[in-house]
């Protein structure tokens, strides 16, 4: 702080007045220190209560002495301190100061990328100016674990695919490249060629597996350069699976699972007859293509019935939930549950696959009432997705669901098989909507696994 107090013999006499020791120290940091030890001593003389000044000087020292562990460790220690302070400020509703702390970390050279990733996602949450989901700000930091996730993903040969184009009646997410069906110990086929999945030694029909089997064969049919006879076989495989979905849909449009299932979040085992929004949503993608291929209105009737059940609230026995468990004021945000659990799981890929199905059904012609209904729920589901996406980001990697928020003490669930699926779905939703939110997260989450 400078204050001009008088003129003496045409010279300026400047009096430096400072009532805060930190301000003096901040001014002194502009000096050029001669050695690394001089920098280190100056940093140690900065008050603990002024980590911003220390962080700035550490960054300067690190740029000159990049291999000095004192500056590397000091940068990360001060960045973590600012991160924790900013979270506390965020919890108090002071979003401006919280964002300042987060952006300082993000913009400071030399800070660990893992700390920056965490600061970035907390910044995105703070920008929403909502502390309804407080638990996300109280999670323990696992920077080393995040680094292990990223390295394991790339070292293990996991792949993800971009899709440059999406159309309801064209290729479905290149799913034939991601899913393989072989007659082995995991999958076997019934006499009609419908896949069954091995669960605990017994084979059962899984509606989502059959949805995806159908869509894979639809893609193969579109891409096929085989003979007419072989093409007819491929087409019939698709239609057989579509017809199975119709034959196994109940009177209210539910395509149910006929086996027990234990979800890690729920204390109670699912009993035969349980449901899934994803089974309903992907069935809409199947029926839209089956109708396009054949013109048979039975697929329209089946799709409309499936849509009605899909949009039935969980409180009424359906798969459509909302975010009220995370905060009462979020009851207007709908969510399509892959698994109906207690507490809610909010599985990311299930919601996104369902949105694709709603979009597909909104494009069916001569079916205005139901197409409009599908479009309306698609738009509502998109609003939810845009709001909740940052909560799946654990600061450098992506979790499978929000069980870590809905059941206290539960660590984030990471499923490496679904990381690339999340990217593909975000790619598709960006293409469909043109909304940059989905492109942003697609690029952000891709960057996490491109570090290796």
Short mmCIF file of C-alpha atoms in Angstrom, two decimals:
data_model
loop_
_atom_site.label_atom_id
_atom_site.label_comp_id
_atom_site.label_asym_id
_atom_site.label_seq_id
_atom_site.Cartn_x
_atom_site.Cartn_y
_atom_site.Cartn_z
CA UNK A 1 0.00 0.00 0.00
CA UNK A 2 1.51 3.33 -1.02
CA UNK A 3 0.61 6.83 0.21
CA UNK A 4 2.09 10.07 -1.15
CA UNK A 5 2.51 12.47 1.80
CA UNK A 6 4.50 15.50 0.51
CA UNK A 7 6.78 16.99 -2.10
CA UNK A 8 10.36 17.99 -1.02
CA UNK A 9 12.63 19.91 -3.43
CA UNK A 10 10.82 18.54 -6.47
CA UNK A 11 11.42 15.00 -5.24
CA UNK A 12 8.64 12.66 -4.19
CA UNK A 13 8.81 11.27 -0.71
CA UNK A 14 6.89 8.08 -0.61
CA UNK A 15 5.81 6.54 2.64
CA UNK A 16 4.96 2.87 2.55
CA UNK A 17 2.21 2.18 4.99
CA UNK A 18 1.16 -1.36 5.64
CA UNK A 19 -1.06 -2.56 8.41
CA UNK A 20 -0.88 -6.18 7.31
CA UNK A 21 2.33 -8.19 7.48
CA UNK A 22 1.11 -10.32 4.56
CA UNK A 23 0.95 -7.26 2.32
CA UNK A 24 4.61 -6.49 3.06
CA UNK A 25 5.50 -10.07 2.29
CA UNK A 26 3.43 -10.05 -0.88
CA UNK A 27 5.33 -6.97 -2.04
CA UNK A 28 8.65 -8.55 -1.17
CA UNK A 29 7.96 -11.58 -3.33
CA UNK A 30 8.69 -9.47 -6.41
CA UNK A 31 12.39 -9.44 -5.42
CA UNK A 32 14.79 -11.65 -7.31
CA UNK A 33 16.32 -14.18 -4.97
CA UNK A 34 19.82 -15.33 -5.74
CA UNK A 35 19.58 -18.97 -4.74
CA UNK A 36 17.06 -21.74 -4.16
CA UNK A 37 17.80 -21.53 -0.44
CA UNK A 38 16.96 -17.82 -0.46
CA UNK A 39 13.63 -18.60 -2.10
CA UNK A 40 12.98 -21.36 0.40
CA UNK A 41 13.76 -19.09 3.37
CA UNK A 42 11.49 -16.37 2.00
CA UNK A 43 8.65 -18.85 1.53
CA UNK A 44 9.04 -20.12 5.09
CA UNK A 45 8.77 -16.56 6.37
CA UNK A 46 5.33 -16.12 4.80
CA UNK A 47 2.50 -16.49 7.28
CA UNK A 48 0.50 -19.75 7.27
CA UNK A 49 -2.61 -17.60 6.95
CA UNK A 50 -1.49 -16.34 3.55
CA UNK A 51 -1.11 -19.46 1.39
CA UNK A 52 -1.87 -17.50 -1.79
CA UNK A 53 1.33 -15.46 -1.50
CA UNK A 54 3.30 -18.59 -0.64
CA UNK A 55 1.80 -20.45 -3.61
CA UNK A 56 2.76 -17.64 -5.97
CA UNK A 57 6.37 -17.54 -4.76
CA UNK A 58 6.61 -21.33 -4.80
CA UNK A 59 5.48 -21.32 -8.43
CA UNK A 60 8.16 -18.77 -9.32
CA UNK A 61 10.81 -20.77 -7.49
CA UNK A 62 9.67 -23.98 -9.15
CA UNK A 63 9.95 -22.40 -12.61
CA UNK A 64 13.63 -21.63 -11.87
CA UNK A 65 14.43 -24.80 -9.94
CA UNK A 66 12.00 -27.38 -11.42
CA UNK A 67 13.70 -30.40 -9.82
CA UNK A 68 13.85 -29.04 -6.29
CA UNK A 69 11.57 -31.30 -4.24
CA UNK A 70 11.05 -28.56 -1.66
CA UNK A 71 9.18 -26.43 -4.17
CA UNK A 72 7.32 -29.35 -5.75
CA UNK A 73 6.05 -30.57 -2.39
CA UNK A 74 5.43 -27.05 -1.13
CA UNK A 75 3.31 -26.19 -4.16
CA UNK A 76 1.06 -29.18 -3.63
CA UNK A 77 0.81 -28.66 0.13
CA UNK A 78 -0.27 -25.03 -0.29
CA UNK A 79 -2.62 -25.95 -3.15
CA UNK A 80 -4.29 -28.60 -0.97
CA UNK A 81 -4.60 -26.06 1.85
CA UNK A 82 -6.28 -23.55 -0.47
CA UNK A 83 -8.47 -26.35 -1.83
CA UNK A 84 -9.69 -27.23 1.66
CA UNK A 85 -10.25 -23.60 2.62
CA UNK A 86 -12.18 -23.01 -0.59
CA UNK A 87 -14.41 -26.01 0.09
CA UNK A 88 -15.18 -24.65 3.53
CA UNK A 89 -16.01 -21.29 2.00
CA UNK A 90 -18.15 -23.06 -0.58
CA UNK A 91 -20.11 -24.85 2.15
CA UNK A 92 -20.90 -21.48 3.74
CA UNK A 93 -22.41 -20.29 0.47
CA UNK A 94 -19.61 -17.86 -0.41
CA UNK A 95 -19.29 -19.05 -3.98
CA UNK A 96 -17.25 -16.09 -5.25
CA UNK A 97 -14.38 -16.62 -2.81
CA UNK A 98 -14.56 -20.38 -3.29
CA UNK A 99 -14.26 -19.99 -7.05
CA UNK A 100 -11.32 -17.62 -6.57
CA UNK A 101 -9.51 -20.29 -4.57
CA UNK A 102 -10.26 -23.00 -7.10
CA UNK A 103 -9.15 -20.89 -10.07
CA UNK A 104 -5.94 -19.88 -8.29
CA UNK A 105 -5.03 -23.56 -8.03
CA UNK A 106 -6.02 -24.28 -11.63
CA UNK A 107 -3.95 -21.37 -12.99
CA UNK A 108 -0.81 -21.87 -10.89
CA UNK A 109 2.05 -23.49 -12.77
CA UNK A 110 3.65 -26.46 -11.08
CA UNK A 111 0.67 -27.67 -9.05
CA UNK A 112 -0.07 -31.38 -9.46
CA UNK A 113 -2.52 -32.15 -12.26
CA UNK A 114 -4.54 -34.30 -9.85
CA UNK A 115 -5.08 -31.38 -7.48
CA UNK A 116 -5.95 -29.17 -10.44
CA UNK A 117 -8.49 -31.73 -11.67
CA UNK A 118 -10.17 -31.74 -8.27
CA UNK A 119 -10.15 -27.94 -8.09
CA UNK A 120 -11.65 -27.75 -11.56
CA UNK A 121 -14.61 -29.99 -10.78
CA UNK A 122 -15.26 -28.22 -7.47
CA UNK A 123 -15.17 -24.94 -9.38
CA UNK A 124 -17.84 -26.24 -11.76
CA UNK A 125 -19.99 -27.28 -8.80
CA UNK A 126 -19.49 -23.91 -7.06
CA UNK A 127 -20.58 -22.12 -10.24
CA UNK A 128 -23.98 -23.81 -9.87
CA UNK A 129 -24.34 -21.94 -6.54
CA UNK A 130 -25.95 -24.89 -4.85
CA UNK A 131 -24.74 -26.73 -1.75
CA UNK A 132 -27.64 -29.16 -1.71
CA UNK A 133 -25.30 -32.09 -2.29
CA UNK A 134 -22.93 -31.17 0.53
CA UNK A 135 -21.30 -34.57 0.82
CA UNK A 136 -19.40 -34.01 -2.42
CA UNK A 137 -17.44 -31.29 -0.59
CA UNK A 138 -16.63 -33.56 2.33
CA UNK A 139 -15.04 -36.45 0.46
CA UNK A 140 -11.51 -37.51 1.41
CA UNK A 141 -8.86 -36.77 -1.19
CA UNK A 142 -7.43 -39.77 -3.02
CA UNK A 143 -4.99 -38.18 -5.45
CA UNK A 144 -2.75 -41.27 -5.51
CA UNK A 145 -5.77 -43.50 -6.12
CA UNK A 146 -6.93 -41.32 -9.01
CA UNK A 147 -3.48 -41.58 -10.59
CA UNK A 148 -3.65 -45.37 -10.25
CA UNK A 149 -7.08 -45.42 -11.93
CA UNK A 150 -5.84 -43.39 -14.88
CA UNK A 151 -2.71 -45.49 -15.40
CA UNK A 152 -4.56 -48.78 -14.99
CA UNK A 153 -7.18 -47.75 -17.54
CA UNK A 154 -4.62 -47.01 -20.23
CA UNK A 155 -2.17 -49.78 -19.33
CA UNK A 156 -4.95 -52.38 -19.48
CA UNK A 157 -5.82 -51.54 -23.07
CA UNK A 158 -9.29 -50.12 -22.47
CA UNK A 159 -10.58 -48.22 -25.48
CA UNK A 160 -13.27 -45.71 -26.18
CA UNK A 161 -14.80 -44.70 -29.48
CA UNK A 162 -16.03 -41.42 -30.86
CA UNK A 163 -19.07 -41.34 -33.08
CA UNK A 164 -19.14 -38.53 -35.57
CA UNK A 165 -22.82 -38.94 -36.38
CA UNK A 166 -26.06 -40.14 -34.82
CA UNK A 167 -29.42 -40.80 -36.43
CA UNK A 168 -32.39 -42.69 -34.98
CA UNK A 169 -32.70 -44.96 -37.99
CA UNK A 170 -29.01 -45.41 -38.65
CA UNK A 171 -26.14 -47.02 -36.75
CA UNK A 172 -26.70 -47.24 -32.99
CA UNK A 173 -23.53 -46.01 -31.23
CA UNK A 174 -21.35 -48.56 -33.09
CA UNK A 175 -22.45 -50.99 -30.40
CA UNK A 176 -21.47 -54.02 -32.47
CA UNK A 177 -17.83 -53.03 -31.86
CA UNK A 178 -18.26 -52.83 -28.09
CA UNK A 179 -20.30 -55.94 -27.33
CA UNK A 180 -19.47 -59.52 -28.29
CA UNK A 181 -21.89 -62.45 -28.15
CA UNK A 182 -20.40 -65.91 -28.15
CA UNK A 183 -21.88 -69.22 -27.12
CA UNK A 184 -19.67 -69.87 -24.11
CA UNK A 185 -19.91 -70.10 -20.33
CA UNK A 186 -21.22 -66.52 -20.04
CA UNK A 187 -23.69 -66.39 -22.94
CA UNK A 188 -25.74 -69.14 -24.52
CA UNK A 189 -28.56 -68.96 -27.05
CA UNK A 190 -32.01 -70.47 -26.86
CA UNK A 191 -33.60 -72.34 -29.76
CA UNK A 192 -34.73 -69.05 -31.32
CA UNK A 193 -31.27 -67.52 -31.13
CA UNK A 194 -32.01 -65.22 -28.18
CA UNK A 195 -29.04 -64.75 -25.82
CA UNK A 196 -29.22 -65.84 -22.19
CA UNK A 197 -26.74 -64.80 -19.50
CA UNK A 198 -25.15 -66.99 -16.84
CA UNK A 199 -25.90 -65.82 -13.31
CA UNK A 200 -24.58 -68.09 -10.55
CA UNK A 201 -24.63 -71.15 -12.77
CA UNK A 202 -28.09 -70.67 -14.31
CA UNK A 203 -28.98 -68.93 -17.56
CA UNK A 204 -31.56 -66.15 -17.67
CA UNK A 205 -32.89 -63.63 -20.15
CA UNK A 206 -31.56 -60.14 -19.49
CA UNK A 207 -33.68 -57.48 -21.25
CA UNK A 208 -30.78 -55.02 -21.62
CA UNK A 209 -28.59 -57.76 -23.10
CA UNK A 210 -31.34 -58.57 -25.60
CA UNK A 211 -31.85 -54.86 -26.40
CA UNK A 212 -28.16 -54.54 -27.18
CA UNK A 213 -28.04 -57.81 -29.09
CA UNK A 214 -30.85 -56.53 -31.31
CA UNK A 215 -29.14 -53.18 -31.86
CA UNK A 216 -25.84 -54.89 -32.67
CA UNK A 217 -27.54 -56.96 -35.37
CA UNK A 218 -29.28 -53.88 -36.72
CA UNK A 219 -25.88 -52.23 -37.16
CA UNK A 220 -24.43 -55.37 -38.73
CA UNK A 221 -27.37 -55.47 -41.14
CA UNK A 222 -26.81 -51.84 -42.15
CA UNK A 223 -23.10 -52.40 -42.68
CA UNK A 224 -23.37 -55.81 -44.30
CA UNK A 225 -21.97 -56.51 -47.74
CA UNK A 226 -23.00 -60.14 -47.63
CA UNK A 227 -25.32 -61.99 -50.00
CA UNK A 228 -29.06 -61.36 -49.95
CA UNK A 229 -29.64 -64.65 -48.15
CA UNK A 230 -27.13 -63.80 -45.44
CA UNK A 231 -28.56 -60.29 -45.12
CA UNK A 232 -32.04 -61.71 -44.61
CA UNK A 233 -30.68 -63.90 -41.81
CA UNK A 234 -29.04 -60.91 -40.09
CA UNK A 235 -32.23 -58.86 -40.44
CA UNK A 236 -34.28 -61.70 -39.00
CA UNK A 237 -31.93 -62.01 -36.00
CA UNK A 238 -32.65 -58.35 -35.24
CA UNK A 239 -36.40 -58.78 -35.61
CA UNK A 240 -36.43 -61.97 -33.52
CA UNK A 241 -34.87 -60.06 -30.64
CA UNK A 242 -37.30 -57.15 -31.12
CA UNK A 243 -40.21 -59.60 -31.06
CA UNK A 244 -38.88 -61.21 -27.88
CA UNK A 245 -39.14 -57.82 -26.19
CA UNK A 246 -42.77 -57.54 -27.27
CA UNK A 247 -43.60 -61.08 -26.21
CA UNK A 248 -42.05 -60.54 -22.79
CA UNK A 249 -43.60 -57.16 -22.08
CA UNK A 250 -46.42 -57.22 -19.54
CA UNK A 251 -49.79 -55.50 -19.84
CA UNK A 252 -48.50 -52.18 -18.45
CA UNK A 253 -45.42 -52.08 -20.68
CA UNK A 254 -42.77 -53.36 -18.27
CA UNK A 255 -40.02 -55.66 -19.55
CA UNK A 256 -39.11 -57.44 -16.34
CA UNK A 257 -36.16 -59.47 -15.10
CA UNK A 258 -37.02 -63.01 -14.01
CA UNK A 259 -34.10 -63.66 -11.64
CA UNK A 260 -32.84 -62.48 -8.26
CA UNK A 261 -30.16 -59.82 -8.17
CA UNK A 262 -28.12 -58.27 -5.35
CA UNK A 263 -27.09 -54.65 -5.81
CA UNK A 264 -24.25 -53.48 -3.60
CA UNK A 265 -26.15 -50.43 -2.31
CA UNK A 266 -29.37 -52.18 -1.34
CA UNK A 267 -29.57 -54.36 1.75
CA UNK A 268 -32.38 -56.36 0.16
CA UNK A 269 -32.02 -58.64 -2.83
CA UNK A 270 -34.06 -57.83 -5.93
CA UNK A 271 -36.79 -60.40 -6.47
CA UNK A 272 -37.87 -61.72 -9.89
CA UNK A 273 -39.99 -59.09 -11.59
CA UNK A 274 -37.64 -56.17 -10.99
CA UNK A 275 -37.39 -53.45 -13.61
CA UNK A 276 -34.91 -51.08 -15.21
CA UNK A 277 -35.28 -47.77 -17.05
CA UNK A 278 -32.43 -48.79 -19.34
CA UNK A 279 -34.29 -51.92 -20.43
CA UNK A 280 -37.27 -49.73 -21.34
CA UNK A 281 -35.21 -46.99 -22.96
CA UNK A 282 -33.11 -49.23 -25.15
CA UNK A 283 -36.25 -51.12 -26.16
CA UNK A 284 -37.48 -47.80 -27.59
CA UNK A 285 -34.31 -47.64 -29.68
CA UNK A 286 -35.00 -51.20 -30.89
CA UNK A 287 -38.69 -50.61 -31.66
CA UNK A 288 -38.00 -47.36 -33.54
CA UNK A 289 -35.60 -49.17 -35.86
CA UNK A 290 -37.82 -52.24 -36.21
CA UNK A 291 -40.71 -50.02 -37.28
CA UNK A 292 -38.48 -48.12 -39.69
CA UNK A 293 -37.28 -51.39 -41.21
CA UNK A 294 -40.66 -53.13 -41.51
CA UNK A 295 -43.43 -50.55 -41.23
CA UNK A 296 -45.19 -52.98 -38.88
CA UNK A 297 -47.31 -51.00 -36.43
CA UNK A 298 -46.97 -53.63 -33.72
CA UNK A 299 -43.64 -51.97 -32.93
CA UNK A 300 -45.40 -48.62 -32.54
CA UNK A 301 -47.88 -50.11 -30.09
CA UNK A 302 -45.12 -51.83 -28.14
CA UNK A 303 -43.00 -48.68 -28.00
CA UNK A 304 -45.86 -46.54 -26.77
CA UNK A 305 -46.61 -49.03 -24.02
CA UNK A 306 -42.93 -49.20 -23.05
CA UNK A 307 -42.79 -45.40 -22.95
CA UNK A 308 -45.79 -45.20 -20.63
CA UNK A 309 -44.13 -47.52 -18.15
CA UNK A 310 -40.74 -45.83 -18.50
CA UNK A 311 -42.27 -42.53 -17.41
CA UNK A 312 -44.02 -44.06 -14.40
CA UNK A 313 -42.61 -42.77 -11.11
CA UNK A 314 -40.67 -45.08 -8.83
CA UNK A 315 -43.19 -44.28 -6.09
CA UNK A 316 -45.82 -45.88 -8.36
CA UNK A 317 -43.75 -48.92 -9.31
CA UNK A 318 -41.95 -47.49 -12.33
CA UNK A 319 -38.31 -46.61 -13.06
CA UNK A 320 -38.55 -42.78 -13.25
CA UNK A 321 -37.10 -41.19 -10.12
CA UNK A 322 -35.97 -37.67 -9.21
CA UNK A 323 -33.08 -36.08 -7.34
CA UNK A 324 -35.05 -35.35 -4.16
CA UNK A 325 -32.98 -37.86 -2.17
CA UNK A 326 -30.01 -35.55 -2.73
CA UNK A 327 -32.02 -32.47 -1.74
CA UNK A 328 -35.73 -31.72 -1.48
CA UNK A 329 -35.42 -28.68 -3.74
CA UNK A 330 -34.26 -30.96 -6.57
CA UNK A 331 -37.49 -32.92 -6.83
CA UNK A 332 -38.21 -31.41 -10.25
CA UNK A 333 -35.11 -33.03 -11.77
CA UNK A 334 -36.18 -36.42 -13.14
CA UNK A 335 -33.78 -39.36 -13.27
CA UNK A 336 -34.18 -42.69 -15.04
CA UNK A 337 -32.88 -45.40 -12.73
CA UNK A 338 -31.01 -48.36 -14.15
CA UNK A 339 -31.51 -50.03 -10.76
CA UNK A 340 -34.31 -49.18 -8.33
CA UNK A 341 -32.32 -49.28 -5.10
CA UNK A 342 -32.68 -48.05 -1.55
CA UNK A 343 -30.90 -45.65 -1.28
CA UNK A 344 -31.03 -44.48 -4.92
CA UNK A 345 -27.98 -45.32 -7.01
CA UNK A 346 -28.32 -42.78 -9.85
CA UNK A 347 -26.31 -44.85 -12.35
CA UNK A 348 -24.94 -42.57 -15.05
CA UNK A 349 -24.88 -44.81 -18.12
CA UNK A 350 -28.43 -46.04 -17.46
CA UNK A 351 -29.83 -42.51 -17.47
CA UNK A 352 -27.94 -41.59 -20.65
CA UNK A 353 -28.89 -44.74 -22.57
CA UNK A 354 -32.51 -44.07 -21.62
CA UNK A 355 -32.28 -40.51 -22.92
CA UNK A 356 -31.06 -41.85 -26.28
CA UNK A 357 -34.12 -44.13 -26.36
CA UNK A 358 -36.46 -41.22 -25.64
CA UNK A 359 -34.82 -39.22 -28.40
CA UNK A 360 -35.25 -42.11 -30.82
CA UNK A 361 -38.93 -42.46 -29.98
CA UNK A 362 -39.49 -38.72 -30.38
CA UNK A 363 -38.55 -39.14 -34.06
CA UNK A 364 -41.27 -41.66 -34.91
CA UNK A 365 -43.66 -40.20 -37.48
CA UNK A 366 -47.45 -40.51 -37.39
CA UNK A 367 -47.30 -41.01 -33.62
CA UNK A 368 -47.52 -37.40 -32.50
CA UNK A 369 -48.85 -37.72 -28.95
CA UNK A 370 -46.26 -40.27 -27.94
CA UNK A 371 -43.46 -38.65 -29.93
CA UNK A 372 -44.19 -35.36 -28.17
CA UNK A 373 -44.28 -37.13 -24.83
CA UNK A 374 -40.91 -38.76 -25.50
CA UNK A 375 -39.47 -35.42 -26.57
CA UNK A 376 -40.69 -33.69 -23.41
CA UNK A 377 -39.15 -36.30 -21.12
CA UNK A 378 -35.96 -36.29 -23.17
CA UNK A 379 -35.58 -32.56 -22.56
CA UNK A 380 -36.34 -32.91 -18.85
CA UNK A 381 -33.79 -35.70 -18.54
CA UNK A 382 -31.19 -33.56 -20.31
CA UNK A 383 -31.64 -30.78 -17.73
CA UNK A 384 -30.98 -33.31 -14.98
CA UNK A 385 -27.90 -34.65 -16.73
CA UNK A 386 -26.38 -31.20 -17.21
CA UNK A 387 -26.96 -30.40 -13.55
CA UNK A 388 -25.62 -33.63 -12.11
CA UNK A 389 -22.66 -34.48 -14.39
CA UNK A 390 -20.00 -32.84 -12.18
CA UNK A 391 -20.96 -35.05 -9.25
CA UNK A 392 -19.79 -38.14 -11.14
CA UNK A 393 -16.35 -36.59 -11.49
CA UNK A 394 -14.17 -37.48 -8.51
CA UNK A 395 -11.34 -35.19 -9.58
CA UNK A 396 -9.50 -36.96 -12.37
CA UNK A 397 -11.71 -40.00 -12.92
CA UNK A 398 -15.40 -40.82 -13.26
CA UNK A 399 -17.52 -42.96 -10.98
CA UNK A 400 -20.23 -45.36 -12.10
CA UNK A 401 -23.03 -44.04 -9.90
CA UNK A 402 -23.66 -41.71 -6.95
CA UNK A 403 -23.71 -44.35 -4.24
CA UNK A 404 -20.84 -42.52 -2.56
CA UNK A 405 -23.24 -39.62 -1.96
CA UNK A 406 -26.45 -41.49 -1.19
CA UNK A 407 -24.95 -43.99 1.25
CA UNK A 408 -22.47 -42.25 3.58
CA UNK A 409 -19.22 -44.11 4.01
CA UNK A 410 -19.44 -45.79 0.61
CA UNK A 411 -16.38 -45.09 -1.55
CA UNK A 412 -16.95 -44.01 -5.17
CA UNK A 413 -17.64 -47.01 -7.41
CA UNK A 414 -15.28 -47.09 -10.38
CA UNK A 415 -16.09 -49.39 -13.30
CA UNK A 416 -13.37 -49.30 -15.96
CA UNK A 417 -15.59 -51.01 -18.55
CA UNK A 418 -18.01 -48.09 -18.47
CA UNK A 419 -15.57 -45.19 -18.70
CA UNK A 420 -15.45 -45.33 -22.48
CA UNK A 421 -19.22 -45.88 -22.63
CA UNK A 422 -19.74 -42.62 -20.76
CA UNK A 423 -17.58 -40.85 -23.34
CA UNK A 424 -19.47 -42.35 -26.28
CA UNK A 425 -22.84 -41.41 -24.78
CA UNK A 426 -21.72 -37.83 -24.12
CA UNK A 427 -20.48 -37.70 -27.70
CA UNK A 428 -23.89 -38.83 -28.97
CA UNK A 429 -25.81 -36.38 -26.79
CA UNK A 430 -23.61 -33.53 -27.95
CA UNK A 431 -24.27 -34.49 -31.58
CA UNK A 432 -28.02 -34.79 -30.95
CA UNK A 433 -28.46 -31.56 -28.97
CA UNK A 434 -25.55 -29.38 -30.03
CA UNK A 435 -25.15 -28.41 -26.36
CA UNK A 436 -21.58 -27.70 -25.34
CA UNK A 437 -22.02 -29.02 -21.79
CA UNK A 438 -21.81 -32.56 -23.10
CA UNK A 439 -18.86 -31.76 -25.34
CA UNK A 440 -17.07 -30.14 -22.40
CA UNK A 441 -17.38 -33.18 -20.14
CA UNK A 442 -16.58 -35.54 -22.96
CA UNK A 443 -13.32 -33.67 -23.60
CA UNK A 444 -12.55 -33.25 -19.89
CA UNK A 445 -13.03 -36.93 -19.11
CA UNK A 446 -11.06 -37.91 -22.20
CA UNK A 447 -8.17 -35.73 -21.02
CA UNK A 448 -7.95 -37.68 -17.76
CA UNK A 449 -7.02 -40.88 -19.54
CA UNK A 450 -4.82 -39.31 -22.20
CA UNK A 451 -2.15 -38.40 -19.65
CA UNK A 452 -0.53 -41.78 -20.21
#
